[in-house]
XYZ file of C-alpha atoms in Angstrom:
332
model
C 61.525 -129.361 40.453
C 59.522 -132.228 38.932
C 56.203 -132.197 38.402
C 54.525 -135.572 38.002
C 51.265 -136.077 36.654
C 49.880 -139.801 37.563
C 46.535 -141.088 36.419
C 44.134 -143.115 39.609
C 45.333 -146.138 38.712
C 49.000 -145.688 40.062
C 49.854 -146.453 43.274
C 53.467 -144.692 44.086
C 56.253 -144.547 46.706
C 57.682 -141.404 46.445
C 61.840 -141.524 48.214
C 63.012 -138.067 49.051
C 66.631 -138.036 50.476
C 66.292 -142.127 50.959
C 63.395 -141.472 53.170
C 59.380 -142.620 51.980
C 57.487 -139.498 51.945
C 53.697 -141.187 51.278
C 51.630 -142.872 48.486
C 49.821 -140.516 45.859
C 46.705 -140.844 43.414
C 45.969 -138.720 41.095
C 47.255 -135.273 42.210
C 50.467 -133.384 41.479
C 53.524 -133.005 43.109
C 56.722 -130.833 42.917
C 59.600 -132.173 44.331
C 63.543 -131.018 43.417
C 64.956 -133.765 40.938
C 68.388 -133.614 42.687
C 67.446 -135.874 45.450
C 63.526 -137.500 45.038
C 63.234 -140.636 43.444
C 60.203 -141.943 41.623
C 59.045 -145.424 41.294
C 56.172 -145.967 39.803
C 53.698 -149.332 39.906
C 51.067 -149.801 38.512
C 47.314 -151.571 39.147
C 45.765 -152.159 35.657
C 42.173 -154.313 35.915
C 39.382 -154.391 32.553
C 37.257 -151.638 31.860
C 35.502 -152.525 28.747
C 33.876 -156.446 29.808
C 30.412 -155.860 28.913
C 30.266 -160.560 29.323
C 32.572 -161.225 31.748
C 31.885 -160.775 35.767
C 34.293 -161.539 38.327
C 31.432 -161.401 41.284
C 33.107 -162.808 44.327
C 36.451 -164.633 45.206
C 37.739 -165.715 48.941
C 38.411 -169.024 50.433
C 40.103 -170.107 47.653
C 37.395 -169.599 45.084
C 36.188 -167.254 42.574
C 32.810 -166.861 41.329
C 32.096 -165.920 37.577
C 29.930 -164.867 35.301
C 30.951 -165.504 31.850
C 28.307 -163.877 29.596
C 24.873 -165.663 31.118
C 26.572 -168.607 32.932
C 28.382 -168.040 36.574
C 31.158 -170.798 37.224
C 32.658 -171.064 40.338
C 36.193 -172.019 39.791
C 39.286 -173.316 42.568
C 41.379 -169.598 42.839
C 44.877 -170.173 45.016
C 45.256 -166.786 44.851
C 42.315 -165.926 46.784
C 43.255 -166.170 50.595
C 41.261 -163.986 52.399
C 37.375 -164.425 52.984
C 34.539 -164.302 50.610
C 32.509 -160.767 50.199
C 29.207 -162.702 49.698
C 27.716 -165.699 51.521
C 28.258 -169.103 50.442
C 24.313 -169.398 50.672
C 24.748 -166.507 47.771
C 27.509 -168.633 46.524
C 25.343 -171.284 46.118
C 22.129 -169.707 44.647
C 23.605 -167.519 42.165
C 26.127 -170.561 40.626
C 25.134 -172.837 37.818
C 28.274 -174.818 37.340
C 31.038 -175.910 39.976
C 34.788 -177.261 39.274
C 35.497 -180.148 42.081
C 39.168 -180.883 41.433
C 40.159 -184.683 41.601
C 43.885 -184.182 41.207
C 46.145 -180.582 41.074
C 46.112 -180.685 37.243
C 42.172 -182.194 36.627
C 38.742 -182.636 37.750
C 34.730 -182.399 36.779
C 32.100 -179.884 36.553
C 29.080 -180.034 38.383
C 26.221 -179.004 37.179
C 22.914 -177.811 39.279
C 20.805 -178.337 35.729
C 22.127 -180.633 32.948
C 21.144 -178.601 30.316
C 23.454 -176.196 30.558
C 25.366 -176.256 27.907
C 29.300 -177.172 27.721
C 30.031 -174.815 25.183
C 29.122 -171.104 24.894
C 30.134 -167.725 23.229
C 31.119 -164.549 24.222
C 32.164 -160.926 22.918
C 34.809 -158.544 24.224
C 34.585 -154.778 22.614
C 36.941 -151.893 23.726
C 36.502 -148.853 21.529
C 39.137 -150.049 18.496
C 37.860 -153.352 18.315
C 35.524 -156.492 18.872
C 36.454 -159.996 19.061
C 34.864 -163.413 19.804
C 35.063 -166.217 22.208
C 34.361 -170.015 22.069
C 34.034 -170.880 25.944
C 34.544 -174.799 26.555
C 34.659 -176.617 30.343
C 37.722 -178.305 30.113
C 39.289 -180.885 32.941
C 42.046 -179.021 33.919
C 39.271 -175.963 35.233
C 40.110 -173.242 32.258
C 37.495 -172.246 30.000
C 39.871 -170.711 26.782
C 40.172 -167.460 28.182
C 41.956 -165.405 30.749
C 39.476 -161.857 31.221
C 42.004 -159.877 33.252
C 44.110 -160.036 29.797
C 41.730 -157.410 28.173
C 44.083 -154.668 29.812
C 47.011 -156.283 27.291
C 44.508 -156.298 24.756
C 43.411 -152.672 25.118
C 47.220 -151.473 24.647
C 47.727 -153.656 21.754
C 44.669 -151.829 19.803
C 45.564 -148.341 21.131
C 49.675 -149.251 20.080
C 48.792 -150.252 16.572
C 46.256 -147.501 15.944
C 49.143 -144.947 16.957
C 50.972 -146.696 14.444
C 52.335 -144.502 10.781
C 53.071 -148.274 9.103
C 49.725 -148.983 7.052
C 49.551 -152.726 8.500
C 51.923 -153.541 11.254
C 53.181 -157.035 11.529
C 52.158 -158.229 14.699
C 53.824 -161.794 16.946
C 51.982 -163.523 19.280
C 53.859 -166.055 21.270
C 52.744 -168.743 23.700
C 49.529 -167.836 22.337
C 47.154 -170.002 23.872
C 43.674 -169.304 22.174
C 44.389 -166.159 20.817
C 42.889 -163.715 22.322
C 45.685 -160.941 21.616
C 46.134 -162.463 18.501
C 42.179 -161.690 17.891
C 42.604 -158.138 18.796
C 45.825 -157.453 16.705
C 43.651 -158.697 13.467
C 40.482 -157.032 13.933
C 42.734 -153.310 15.093
C 44.752 -154.551 11.419
C 47.822 -156.376 11.927
C 49.717 -158.733 9.812
C 49.152 -161.163 12.786
C 51.432 -164.413 13.510
C 50.348 -166.465 16.584
C 52.660 -169.631 17.909
C 51.660 -171.947 20.323
C 53.611 -175.457 20.233
C 50.192 -177.489 21.309
C 48.034 -178.555 18.292
C 44.304 -177.925 20.243
C 44.944 -174.980 21.248
C 45.566 -173.446 18.059
C 43.047 -175.157 16.669
C 40.676 -173.525 19.248
C 42.058 -170.045 18.462
C 41.514 -170.297 14.127
C 37.490 -171.121 15.445
C 37.398 -167.796 17.416
C 38.762 -166.399 14.399
C 36.162 -167.433 12.502
C 33.261 -166.646 15.022
C 35.229 -163.296 14.844
C 34.666 -162.975 11.883
C 38.255 -162.302 10.410
C 40.876 -164.003 8.180
C 44.396 -164.274 7.700
C 45.959 -164.583 11.011
C 49.334 -167.205 10.546
C 48.614 -170.368 12.811
C 52.205 -171.801 14.274
C 52.715 -175.079 16.421
C 56.140 -174.694 17.419
C 58.016 -174.192 20.561
C 58.543 -170.167 21.136
C 61.802 -170.184 21.454
C 62.607 -171.995 18.608
C 61.033 -169.914 16.236
C 62.206 -166.973 16.904
C 65.783 -167.847 17.257
C 64.850 -168.922 13.841
C 62.579 -165.528 12.736
C 65.873 -163.753 13.849
C 68.163 -165.717 11.544
C 65.544 -164.986 8.520
C 66.388 -161.098 8.949
C 62.751 -160.916 10.686
C 61.240 -157.636 12.046
C 57.920 -157.431 13.528
C 55.900 -153.682 15.028
C 54.184 -155.603 18.076
C 55.806 -158.813 20.056
C 53.233 -160.570 22.907
C 54.450 -163.023 24.830
C 52.403 -164.986 27.870
C 54.984 -167.369 28.885
C 53.756 -170.328 31.227
C 56.027 -170.946 34.585
C 56.659 -174.611 32.674
C 56.135 -175.760 29.737
C 56.530 -178.430 27.170
C 57.330 -178.055 23.023
C 55.554 -180.089 20.267
C 58.625 -181.893 19.984
C 59.474 -182.309 24.361
C 61.045 -178.991 24.448
C 61.577 -177.964 27.515
C 60.635 -174.266 28.936
C 60.823 -173.339 32.430
C 59.647 -169.466 33.068
C 63.285 -168.436 35.702
C 65.875 -170.849 32.979
C 64.892 -169.427 29.974
C 62.893 -166.053 30.094
C 66.179 -163.940 29.613
C 67.565 -166.228 26.764
C 64.265 -165.404 25.230
C 63.787 -161.683 26.037
C 67.539 -160.804 24.676
C 66.124 -162.668 21.472
C 62.798 -161.104 21.099
C 64.039 -157.492 21.587
C 66.654 -158.265 18.035
C 62.926 -159.335 16.406
C 61.375 -155.463 17.140
C 61.304 -152.268 14.064
C 63.512 -150.021 15.753
C 61.462 -146.927 14.151
C 57.752 -148.752 14.882
C 57.274 -151.472 17.931
C 55.569 -151.885 21.080
C 56.157 -155.168 23.523
C 54.209 -156.428 26.275
C 55.483 -159.012 28.528
C 52.683 -161.051 31.207
C 53.491 -163.428 33.316
C 51.506 -165.750 36.152
C 54.614 -166.730 38.576
C 53.687 -166.745 41.952
C 57.420 -166.171 42.090
C 57.667 -163.436 39.603
C 57.261 -159.462 40.606
C 56.867 -156.246 38.881
C 60.111 -155.397 39.432
C 61.593 -158.712 37.670
C 60.113 -157.715 35.199
C 61.564 -154.063 34.630
C 64.964 -155.582 35.577
C 64.467 -158.365 33.000
C 63.073 -155.741 30.183
C 65.925 -153.097 30.927
C 68.645 -155.638 30.889
C 67.434 -156.947 27.330
C 67.053 -153.273 26.074
C 68.924 -150.543 28.071
C 67.422 -148.079 25.561
C 63.745 -148.864 26.237
C 61.393 -146.323 25.539
C 58.351 -145.859 27.728
C 58.528 -148.818 29.861
C 55.948 -149.193 32.136
C 55.506 -152.177 35.148
C 52.582 -153.493 37.642
C 50.224 -156.141 38.645
C 46.789 -156.886 36.965
C 43.928 -157.814 38.917
C 40.363 -158.314 38.455
C 38.165 -155.763 40.421
C 35.172 -157.941 41.959
C 31.181 -156.421 42.615
C 31.612 -157.676 45.547
C 34.541 -155.268 46.622
C 37.594 -157.716 46.439
C 40.847 -157.316 44.123
C 41.896 -160.582 42.323
C 45.915 -160.470 41.403
C 46.482 -162.026 38.407
C 49.815 -161.916 37.099
C 52.143 -158.736 36.502
C 53.766 -156.704 32.806
C 56.056 -154.943 31.858
C 55.106 -153.008 27.990
C 56.597 -150.339 26.149
C 55.937 -148.306 22.594
C 57.935 -146.290 20.097
C 55.466 -144.377 17.322
């Protein structure tokens, strides 16, 4: 007999003799092991944010609060209708992004004195970090709030290790949220990104977070991993958040579906065999959590404690905004 204890954050599909029995939330089931298959897909959203709020989303837009600043930004995933009225959106927001092309646009301020840059903080029970936000020409602000789910996993994993100062590698690291939280939790942290400007931005975030000694590397992620393999390096934690498309500093090309299998095959070899965690996060409309599961099991057949699922942000107005899929595992 099999006993399943599941958190409310899990959506479970239970099959017995190839027939779907139903979905369950926060209950215990007993099923015969010889004819049942359990498929778990986690739906996770951040729980510790104070300086961020998704107020509403819909009609291909999202209304968000970062600190005291409320913005309207495009959101291609929000194909449903808004929960709040257009009048309420107009009343609440301070700044709206208006796109001029697929890759650029402009910020329209109600009050010209609203700052272009400001700081916010993220704090969980193990660590706290700060971010410098900025209005960029491509609608981003320098942070992806849904990644707080992964930041919590990083700090929890580091605290469980027996290794006094575990080594953590953050690839495709952007402005460094995962790097900062790993360092704040006590890890010896290496941050790799191919764009010098965002690495500089991440260093600013380190300074305002009162942290030091993150190793900054401006390089193509796949090249860096292969070099570390040749050096015989090992890491206790590895985080990857690869884009769908990208370029290295020397013109190297990255395409997720073409390169991710090779990347994972190499990255797995960098993991410390005794104590490790790995997080793979992707934001690509063509990638599902099942693809992530297959990818990780193929690269690492002996993987333990594998979890896969989808990240989302819960809007105060009621809807859930999906923002990528993940796979993660821990051994300690």
